[in-house]
């Protein structure tokens, strides 16, 4: 079945970097985009942006431009989220998500989430 | 950015009740609105897309309505399994934005 499996939780110090992976299975990876969504403790879901799984072209939400980097390796059907210069405010659960429908449609397949904790 | 405002923040109801959650968009999003259910420690699960279309496999006690700027999610015959947070989300334009969420509690 269609599935996104993310890498495990990470504990990082302020100023460090982290790279989260999101491995897709059950569908043709290059056919559908990967979105990234953040959920800080007790906060609403925030859409970070998306990456075109065919071209590798990323689109970032304004709040996530600069320190966040989306990338992918189509040969292993995996997308990546890298966050640099981590701050305590980056502590959150990060989700990758995709949609199995072309055109205007919300994401309907989610990874299990990766918890990133930033603490000294 | 399109702002999404949900109400109430929390609601408490009894099993069998009918509950309604409201979501307002700061500008028209036509019908490009989704509703998600999120249980503790889990990823969101899509319930409704296109404001009123039930995703396959979602129980029929969930329904959505609205267009433009005003939307509602209704749960008829509330069940214990419906204990969760519910979020609306617009996908009319980037950046996609979510409501603050509504916590549904069972009395």
XYZ file of N, CA and C in Angstrom:
681
model
N 0.829 -1.182 0.000
C 0.000 0.000 0.000
C 0.873 1.244 0.000
N 0.270 2.391 -0.330
C 1.009 3.645 -0.354
C 1.452 3.993 1.061
N 2.719 4.310 1.212
C 3.249 4.544 2.546
C 4.404 5.527 2.490
N 4.502 6.366 3.509
C 5.661 7.229 3.716
C 6.232 6.891 5.082
N 7.501 6.539 5.134
C 8.137 6.175 6.392
C 9.277 7.145 6.664
N 9.215 7.802 7.802
C 10.194 8.829 8.144
C 11.267 8.290 9.089
N 12.368 8.998 9.141
C 13.458 8.639 10.033
C 13.061 8.961 11.478
N 13.897 8.473 12.399
C 13.559 8.538 13.809
C 13.811 9.889 14.457
N 13.396 9.978 15.708
C 13.518 11.216 16.478
C 14.970 11.627 16.627
N 15.176 12.929 16.762
C 16.520 13.468 16.899
C 16.540 14.488 18.032
N 17.647 14.491 18.770
C 17.910 15.505 19.781
C 19.140 16.278 19.317
N 18.990 17.567 19.138
C 20.083 18.383 18.612
C 20.322 19.597 19.500
N 21.571 20.085 19.439
C 21.908 21.306 20.168
C 21.656 22.516 19.279
N 21.356 23.644 19.900
C 21.182 24.874 19.110
C 22.401 25.118 18.224
N 22.113 25.527 16.983
C 23.181 25.791 16.030
C 23.535 24.609 15.148
N 23.109 23.436 15.538
C 23.404 22.236 14.746
C 22.451 22.142 13.557
N 22.665 21.115 12.738
C 21.785 20.833 11.597
C 21.161 19.454 11.774
N 20.050 19.244 11.084
C 19.380 17.942 11.122
C 18.831 17.648 9.734
N 18.816 16.363 9.381
C 18.274 15.948 8.090
C 17.280 14.820 8.340
N 16.044 15.046 7.962
C 14.965 14.085 8.128
C 14.710 13.419 6.780
N 14.556 12.107 6.789
C 14.253 11.401 5.551
C 12.814 10.912 5.531
N 12.304 10.736 4.334
C 10.911 10.326 4.114
C 10.919 9.365 2.930
N 10.819 8.074 3.209
C 10.901 7.060 2.149
C 9.510 6.651 1.699
N 9.268 6.758 0.408
C 7.965 6.433 -0.174
C 7.960 5.009 -0.719
N 6.806 4.380 -0.655
C 6.622 3.064 -1.254
C 5.173 2.900 -1.681
N 4.953 1.978 -2.605
C 3.594 1.677 -3.032
C 3.086 2.513 -4.185
N 3.914 3.419 -4.688
C 3.500 4.241 -5.841
C 4.761 4.721 -6.560
N 4.572 5.301 -7.712
C 5.698 5.843 -8.471
C 6.114 7.175 -7.853
N 7.276 7.194 -7.229
C 7.725 8.329 -6.420
C 7.715 9.645 -7.184
N 8.101 9.594 -8.445
C 8.241 10.834 -9.212
C 6.903 11.387 -9.706
N 5.814 10.697 -9.421
C 4.514 11.125 -9.939
C 3.811 12.153 -9.069
N 4.159 12.218 -7.794
C 3.427 13.078 -6.869
C 4.393 13.849 -5.981
N 4.025 15.086 -5.630
C 4.912 15.934 -4.840
C 4.981 15.484 -3.381
N 6.044 15.903 -2.709
C 6.172 15.692 -1.271
C 6.038 17.049 -0.585
N 5.136 17.134 0.352
C 4.968 18.325 1.167
C 5.584 18.087 2.539
N 5.967 19.171 3.183
C 6.471 19.085 4.555
C 5.618 19.981 5.449
N 5.259 19.446 6.625
C 4.380 20.137 7.561
C 4.999 20.058 8.954
N 4.976 21.175 9.652
C 5.534 21.219 10.999
C 4.403 21.373 12.028
N 4.579 20.732 13.171
C 3.643 20.906 14.275
C 4.441 21.070 15.561
N 4.570 22.324 15.991
C 5.245 22.611 17.257
C 4.329 22.211 18.402
N 4.903 21.967 19.583
C 4.088 21.512 20.724
C 2.912 22.443 20.996
N 1.705 21.868 21.001
C 0.509 22.640 21.299
C 0.103 23.638 20.241
N 0.728 23.563 19.060
C 0.446 24.541 18.014
C -0.290 23.909 16.835
N -0.764 24.783 15.966
C -1.447 24.304 14.769
C -0.438 23.715 13.788
N -0.929 23.011 12.814
C -0.108 22.508 11.723
C 0.335 23.684 10.845
N 1.587 23.642 10.411
C 2.126 24.689 9.538
C 2.695 24.033 8.287
N 2.239 24.474 7.142
C 2.760 23.968 5.880
C 4.098 24.660 5.585
N 5.133 23.848 5.397
C 6.480 24.389 5.179
C 6.792 24.596 3.698
N 6.134 23.787 2.852
C 6.401 23.887 1.426
C 6.328 22.520 0.782
N 6.759 22.458 -0.471
C 6.710 21.185 -1.182
C 7.843 21.089 -2.192
N 8.112 19.849 -2.604
C 9.126 19.620 -3.614
C 8.526 18.768 -4.720
N 8.764 19.190 -5.952
C 8.319 18.430 -7.119
C 9.186 17.188 -7.228
N 8.593 16.033 -7.064
C 9.359 14.789 -7.025
C 9.903 14.394 -8.393
N 9.427 15.052 -9.436
C 9.924 14.754 -10.784
C 11.110 15.641 -11.143
N 10.982 16.935 -10.846
C 12.035 17.883 -11.224
C 12.978 18.215 -10.088
N 12.549 17.967 -8.859
C 13.353 18.351 -7.701
C 13.224 19.821 -7.343
N 12.331 20.542 -8.008
C 12.168 21.964 -7.739
C 11.402 22.171 -6.428
N 11.983 22.891 -5.465
C 11.292 23.124 -4.189
C 10.552 24.451 -4.166
N 9.513 24.508 -3.358
C 8.794 25.744 -3.061
C 8.675 25.844 -1.553
N 9.119 26.964 -0.996
C 9.135 27.136 0.456
C 8.111 28.173 0.883
N 7.426 27.900 2.006
C 6.619 28.938 2.632
C 7.575 29.997 3.184
N 7.105 31.220 3.254
C 7.994 32.329 3.618
C 8.694 32.114 4.946
N 7.965 31.581 5.933
C 8.549 31.391 7.257
C 9.647 30.326 7.278
N 9.769 29.559 6.208
C 10.738 28.464 6.198
C 11.791 28.641 5.101
N 11.882 29.840 4.601
C 12.906 30.152 3.601
C 14.194 30.532 4.310
N 15.293 29.960 3.838
C 16.593 30.335 4.393
C 17.290 29.194 5.112
N 16.656 28.671 6.172
C 17.325 27.629 6.957
C 16.848 26.231 6.615
N 15.782 26.127 5.820
C 15.229 24.821 5.461
C 15.582 24.484 4.023
N 15.854 23.211 3.784
C 16.217 22.765 2.444
C 15.516 21.453 2.150
N 14.754 21.428 1.053
C 14.118 20.187 0.602
C 14.994 19.577 -0.497
N 15.137 18.264 -0.443
C 15.856 17.581 -1.505
C 15.269 16.187 -1.669
N 15.730 15.485 -2.684
C 15.243 14.129 -2.848
C 16.262 13.281 -3.604
N 16.126 11.985 -3.440
C 16.911 10.998 -4.176
C 15.903 10.031 -4.771
N 15.555 10.256 -6.033
C 14.523 9.446 -6.667
C 14.947 7.987 -6.811
N 16.255 7.738 -6.823
C 16.726 6.363 -7.002
C 16.344 5.474 -5.827
N 16.108 6.100 -4.675
C 15.677 5.347 -3.492
C 14.333 5.861 -2.972
N 13.624 6.576 -3.840
C 12.261 7.051 -3.516
C 12.203 7.759 -2.170
N 13.155 8.628 -1.938
C 13.258 9.278 -0.632
C 13.382 10.784 -0.774
N 12.618 11.494 0.053
C 12.717 12.947 0.148
C 13.375 13.302 1.472
N 14.005 14.469 1.490
C 14.720 14.893 2.677
C 14.346 16.325 3.056
N 14.343 16.571 4.361
C 14.196 17.916 4.906
C 15.432 18.179 5.751
N 16.151 19.211 5.424
C 17.315 19.603 6.214
C 17.038 20.971 6.816
N 17.329 21.092 8.100
C 17.173 22.371 8.787
C 18.526 22.736 9.383
N 19.003 23.910 9.055
C 20.303 24.375 9.536
C 20.133 25.397 10.658
N 21.218 25.621 11.385
C 21.242 26.623 12.463
C 20.027 26.484 13.371
N 19.848 25.290 13.892
C 18.662 24.985 14.688
C 18.530 25.898 15.904
N 17.269 26.238 16.185
C 16.928 27.038 17.360
C 15.938 26.253 18.210
N 15.767 26.660 19.451
C 14.805 25.980 20.325
C 13.403 25.992 19.722
N 13.073 27.070 19.011
C 11.757 27.199 18.378
C 11.511 26.168 17.280
N 12.573 25.500 16.841
C 12.417 24.472 15.799
C 11.957 23.140 16.386
N 11.896 23.060 17.702
C 11.405 21.841 18.359
C 9.971 21.579 17.915
N 9.752 20.441 17.290
C 8.441 20.159 16.689
C 8.424 18.739 16.134
N 7.254 18.319 15.732
C 7.111 17.117 14.918
C 7.038 17.569 13.465
N 7.833 16.939 12.626
C 7.863 17.262 11.202
C 7.284 16.091 10.416
N 6.338 16.404 9.560
C 5.671 15.383 8.746
C 5.976 15.603 7.266
N 6.188 14.521 6.550
C 6.114 14.578 5.100
C 4.735 14.049 4.711
N 4.235 14.520 3.585
C 2.894 14.124 3.163
C 2.785 14.285 1.661
N 1.954 13.459 1.054
C 1.751 13.552 -0.378
C 0.279 13.362 -0.695
N -0.052 13.533 -1.940
C -1.434 13.326 -2.382
C -1.404 12.426 -3.608
N -2.394 11.571 -3.697
C -2.457 10.597 -4.783
C -3.401 11.040 -5.892
N -3.687 12.340 -5.917
C -4.594 12.877 -6.927
C -3.931 14.093 -7.554
N -3.993 14.186 -8.864
C -3.441 15.368 -9.542
C -4.434 16.518 -9.472
N -3.917 17.724 -9.547
C -4.783 18.884 -9.495
C -5.037 19.308 -8.065
N -5.937 20.292 -7.866
C -6.210 20.807 -6.516
C -6.786 19.716 -5.620
N -6.000 19.333 -4.639
C -6.401 18.261 -3.732
C -5.483 18.339 -2.534
N -6.002 18.078 -1.323
C -5.131 18.138 -0.146
C -4.286 16.881 -0.034
N -3.266 16.920 0.805
C -2.467 15.720 1.042
C -3.317 14.694 1.777
N -3.152 13.447 1.370
C -3.964 12.399 1.979
C -3.153 11.193 2.412
N -1.839 11.268 2.261
C -0.942 10.228 2.762
C 0.151 10.927 3.557
N 0.296 10.553 4.805
C 1.242 11.201 5.707
C 2.270 10.205 6.229
N 3.478 10.688 6.449
C 4.438 9.917 7.211
C 4.026 9.910 8.680
N 4.743 9.121 9.469
C 4.374 8.983 10.881
C 4.861 10.158 11.729
N 5.681 11.011 11.126
C 6.210 12.162 11.859
C 7.572 11.878 12.451
N 8.391 12.914 12.485
C 9.715 12.846 13.099
C 9.822 13.962 14.121
N 10.106 13.601 15.364
C 10.227 14.598 16.427
C 11.655 15.110 16.482
N 11.780 16.420 16.328
C 13.081 17.070 16.465
C 13.041 17.906 17.732
N 13.963 17.631 18.631
C 14.059 18.397 19.871
C 15.378 19.155 19.849
N 15.294 20.470 20.038
C 16.493 21.311 20.055
C 16.682 21.825 21.475
N 17.750 21.379 22.084
C 17.992 21.758 23.474
C 19.475 21.667 23.780
N 19.935 22.588 24.604
C 21.342 22.567 25.002
C 21.550 21.645 26.200
N -1.279 35.982 3.000
C -1.659 34.608 3.307
C -3.133 34.559 3.728
N -3.785 33.443 3.418
C -5.173 33.257 3.812
C -5.212 32.755 5.250
N -5.924 33.473 6.109
C -6.042 33.083 7.516
C -7.272 32.200 7.689
N -7.106 31.140 8.455
C -8.201 30.211 8.735
C -8.527 30.282 10.218
N -9.787 30.571 10.534
C -10.214 30.716 11.922
C -11.247 29.642 12.247
N -10.934 28.836 13.239
C -11.808 27.742 13.629
C -12.483 28.047 14.951
N -13.699 27.559 15.127
C -14.367 27.639 16.418
C -15.332 26.464 16.570
N -15.539 26.009 17.830
C -14.842 26.476 19.029
C -13.446 25.872 19.114
N -12.679 26.267 20.119
C -11.362 25.676 20.344
C -11.507 24.299 20.973
N -12.504 24.165 21.833
C -12.780 22.888 22.490
C -14.280 22.691 22.547
N -14.710 21.470 22.366
C -16.107 21.165 22.609
C -16.215 19.821 23.281
N -17.165 19.742 24.194
C -17.409 18.524 24.950
C -18.840 18.092 24.686
N -19.000 16.848 24.272
C -20.328 16.354 23.932
C -20.450 14.889 24.339
N -21.659 14.417 24.349
C -21.944 13.039 24.757
C -22.010 12.128 23.540
N -21.759 10.859 23.794
C -21.904 9.862 22.734
C -23.323 9.949 22.168
N -23.408 9.972 20.852
C -24.699 10.071 20.193
C -25.093 11.481 19.791
N -24.384 12.491 20.347
C -24.693 13.879 20.015
C -24.272 14.211 18.589
N -24.817 15.311 18.116
C -24.416 15.903 16.840
C -23.585 17.146 17.163
N -22.390 17.223 16.625
C -21.517 18.363 16.907
C -21.111 19.039 15.604
N -20.905 20.346 15.703
C -20.545 21.130 14.524
C -19.349 22.006 14.827
N -18.392 21.999 13.920
C -17.195 22.834 14.003
C -17.226 23.789 12.812
N -16.882 25.040 13.081
C -16.924 26.067 12.038
C -15.520 26.519 11.667
N -15.330 26.807 10.406
C -14.059 27.309 9.902
C -14.341 28.470 8.955
N -13.644 29.586 9.199
C -13.823 30.756 8.331
C -12.498 31.120 7.684
N -12.550 31.431 6.398
C -11.369 31.862 5.664
C -11.379 33.376 5.529
N -10.181 33.966 5.530
C -10.092 35.431 5.460
C -10.427 35.969 4.066
N -10.471 35.099 3.077
C -10.934 35.457 1.741
C -11.491 34.211 1.087
N -12.187 34.381 -0.012
C -12.836 33.237 -0.633
C -11.819 32.175 -1.066
N -12.140 30.941 -0.720
C -11.324 29.806 -1.153
C -12.166 28.844 -1.993
N -13.260 29.361 -2.526
C -14.261 28.548 -3.251
C -14.577 27.330 -2.398
N -14.310 26.124 -2.890
C -14.578 24.924 -2.083
C -13.304 24.150 -1.782
N -12.161 24.824 -1.877
C -10.877 24.136 -1.710
C -10.481 24.085 -0.242
N -11.293 23.333 0.506
C -11.122 23.194 1.940
C -11.136 21.728 2.328
N -10.220 21.383 3.225
C -10.127 20.020 3.737
C -10.308 20.025 5.248
N -10.790 18.894 5.748
C -10.881 18.666 7.197
C -10.044 17.430 7.539
N -9.257 17.568 8.591
C -8.431 16.464 9.069
C -8.793 16.141 10.515
N -8.627 14.875 10.846
C -8.729 14.418 12.229
C -7.334 14.017 12.679
N -6.945 14.441 13.873
C -5.645 14.045 14.401
C -5.804 13.503 15.811
N -5.420 12.255 15.987
C -5.453 11.633 17.302
C -4.087 11.791 17.960
N -4.037 11.724 19.303
C -2.770 11.967 20.015
C -1.636 11.085 19.510
N -0.523 11.727 19.195
C 0.666 11.011 18.763
C 0.621 10.476 17.345
N -0.406 10.836 16.607
C -0.559 10.319 15.239
C -0.536 11.451 14.220
N -0.309 11.091 12.971
C -0.383 12.062 11.893
C -1.850 12.402 11.594
N -2.095 13.561 11.029
C -3.469 13.896 10.617
C -3.995 12.892 9.601
N -5.311 12.748 9.607
C -5.990 11.832 8.690
C -7.061 12.626 7.939
N -6.996 12.595 6.618
C -7.953 13.361 5.809
C -9.356 12.767 5.919
N -10.322 13.627 6.274
C -11.717 13.211 6.363
C -12.535 13.697 5.162
N -12.393 14.985 4.865
C -13.225 15.683 3.883
C -12.319 16.487 2.955
N -12.614 16.472 1.664
C -11.925 17.330 0.710
C -12.983 18.015 -0.158
N -12.576 19.106 -0.785
C -13.543 19.849 -1.585
C -14.734 20.320 -0.773
N -14.495 20.604 0.496
C -15.486 21.125 1.448
C -16.556 20.120 1.866
N -16.961 19.242 0.958
C -18.102 18.380 1.287
C -17.949 16.934 0.826
N -16.796 16.587 0.272
C -16.595 15.228 -0.237
C -15.933 14.351 0.813
N -16.605 13.266 1.148
C -16.087 12.344 2.151
C -15.028 11.452 1.527
N -13.862 11.407 2.148
C -12.830 10.515 1.630
C -13.281 9.064 1.810
N -12.938 8.236 0.866
C -13.293 6.825 0.922
C -12.813 6.193 2.226
N -13.713 5.472 2.872
C -13.361 4.786 4.103
C -13.686 5.555 5.371
N -14.010 6.827 5.217
C -14.354 7.652 6.388
C -15.828 7.409 6.730
N -16.134 7.209 8.002
C -17.533 6.932 8.375
C -18.489 8.034 7.927
N -19.678 7.624 7.557
C -20.654 8.563 6.997
C -21.230 9.525 8.036
N -20.899 9.337 9.310
C -21.368 10.298 10.313
C -20.619 11.635 10.212
N -19.526 11.645 9.444
C -18.811 12.888 9.179
C -19.359 13.515 7.899
N -19.595 14.826 7.958
C -20.027 15.528 6.759
C -19.505 16.961 6.783
N -19.318 17.522 5.604
C -18.836 18.886 5.498
C -19.710 19.694 4.569
N -19.736 20.996 4.799
C -20.515 21.878 3.935
C -19.871 23.250 3.894
N -20.354 24.067 2.974
C -19.882 25.443 2.868
C -19.172 25.724 1.568
N -18.975 27.003 1.326
C -18.194 27.451 0.177
C -17.858 28.922 0.391
N -16.887 29.405 -0.346
C -16.478 30.795 -0.191
C -15.610 30.985 1.041
N -16.208 31.482 2.118
C -15.431 31.749 3.329
C -15.948 31.034 4.575
N -17.096 30.397 4.512
C -17.689 29.772 5.692
C -17.906 28.278 5.470
N -17.390 27.485 6.410
C -17.437 26.039 6.264
C -17.777 25.395 7.605
N -18.377 24.220 7.533
C -18.662 23.477 8.751
C -18.329 22.008 8.573
N -17.890 21.417 9.670
C -17.729 19.975 9.775
C -18.739 19.508 10.814
N -19.544 18.541 10.456
C -20.539 17.993 11.376
C -20.245 16.528 11.632
N -20.286 16.174 12.902
C -20.203 14.771 13.292
C -21.558 14.424 13.893
N -22.281 13.594 13.226
C -23.569 13.164 13.768
C -23.338 11.859 14.523
N -24.108 11.629 15.561
C -23.965 10.388 16.322
C -22.523 10.199 16.803
N -22.030 11.159 17.587
C -20.653 11.165 18.079
C -20.296 9.835 18.752
N -19.130 9.308 18.412
C -18.658 8.042 18.959
C -17.397 8.245 19.804
N -17.124 7.357 20.744
C -15.908 7.495 21.568
C -14.638 7.580 20.721
N -14.623 6.914 19.587
C -13.450 6.930 18.702
C -13.221 8.295 18.054
N -14.196 9.212 18.176
C -14.064 10.528 17.550
C -13.299 11.512 18.423
N -12.877 11.071 19.609
C -12.039 11.900 20.476
C -10.762 12.230 19.714
N -10.553 13.510 19.425
C -9.423 13.918 18.583
C -9.424 15.432 18.415
N -8.365 15.916 17.753
C -8.323 17.286 17.270
C -8.776 17.283 15.812
N -9.460 18.350 15.430
C -9.923 18.498 14.051
C -9.400 19.825 13.496
N -8.843 19.756 12.305
C -8.264 20.938 11.668
C -8.874 21.154 10.291
N -9.164 22.409 9.975
C -9.499 22.738 8.602
C -8.240 23.246 7.912
N -8.189 23.144 6.606
C -7.035 23.585 5.824
C -7.486 24.035 4.445
N -6.981 25.197 4.023
C -7.291 25.648 2.669
C -6.162 25.268 1.724
N -6.519 24.843 0.541
C -5.505 24.546 -0.472
C -5.828 25.310 -1.753
N -6.460 26.477 -1.572
C -6.761 27.351 -2.710
C -5.483 28.020 -3.225
N -4.624 28.435 -2.299
C -3.403 29.115 -2.723
C -2.287 28.870 -1.723
N -1.042 28.986 -2.214
C 0.110 28.852 -1.334
C 0.343 30.182 -0.605
N 0.766 30.146 0.675
C 1.007 28.931 1.445
C -0.289 28.300 1.941
N -0.381 26.973 1.854
C -1.510 26.300 2.465
C -1.544 26.678 3.947
N -2.723 26.892 4.491
C -2.844 27.283 5.887
C -3.925 26.466 6.583
N -3.697 26.256 7.878
C -4.570 25.445 8.703
C -5.249 26.318 9.748
N -6.400 25.866 10.216
C -7.005 26.477 11.385
C -6.247 26.069 12.638
N -6.591 26.702 13.764
C -5.925 26.407 15.037
C -6.319 25.057 15.608
N -7.401 24.508 15.107
C -7.823 23.202 15.582
C -8.951 23.278 16.597
N -9.730 22.214 16.655
C -10.800 22.056 17.638
C -10.613 20.721 18.327
N -10.550 20.760 19.647
C -10.427 19.522 20.416
C -11.818 19.040 20.772
N -12.128 17.824 20.362
C -13.434 17.225 20.663
C -13.253 16.255 21.824
N -13.968 16.524 22.892
C -13.925 15.682 24.082
C -15.263 14.970 24.241
N -15.192 13.812 24.839
C -16.403 13.039 25.091
C -16.773 13.201 26.563
N -17.990 13.609 26.826
C -18.428 13.768 28.224
C -18.538 12.438 28.931
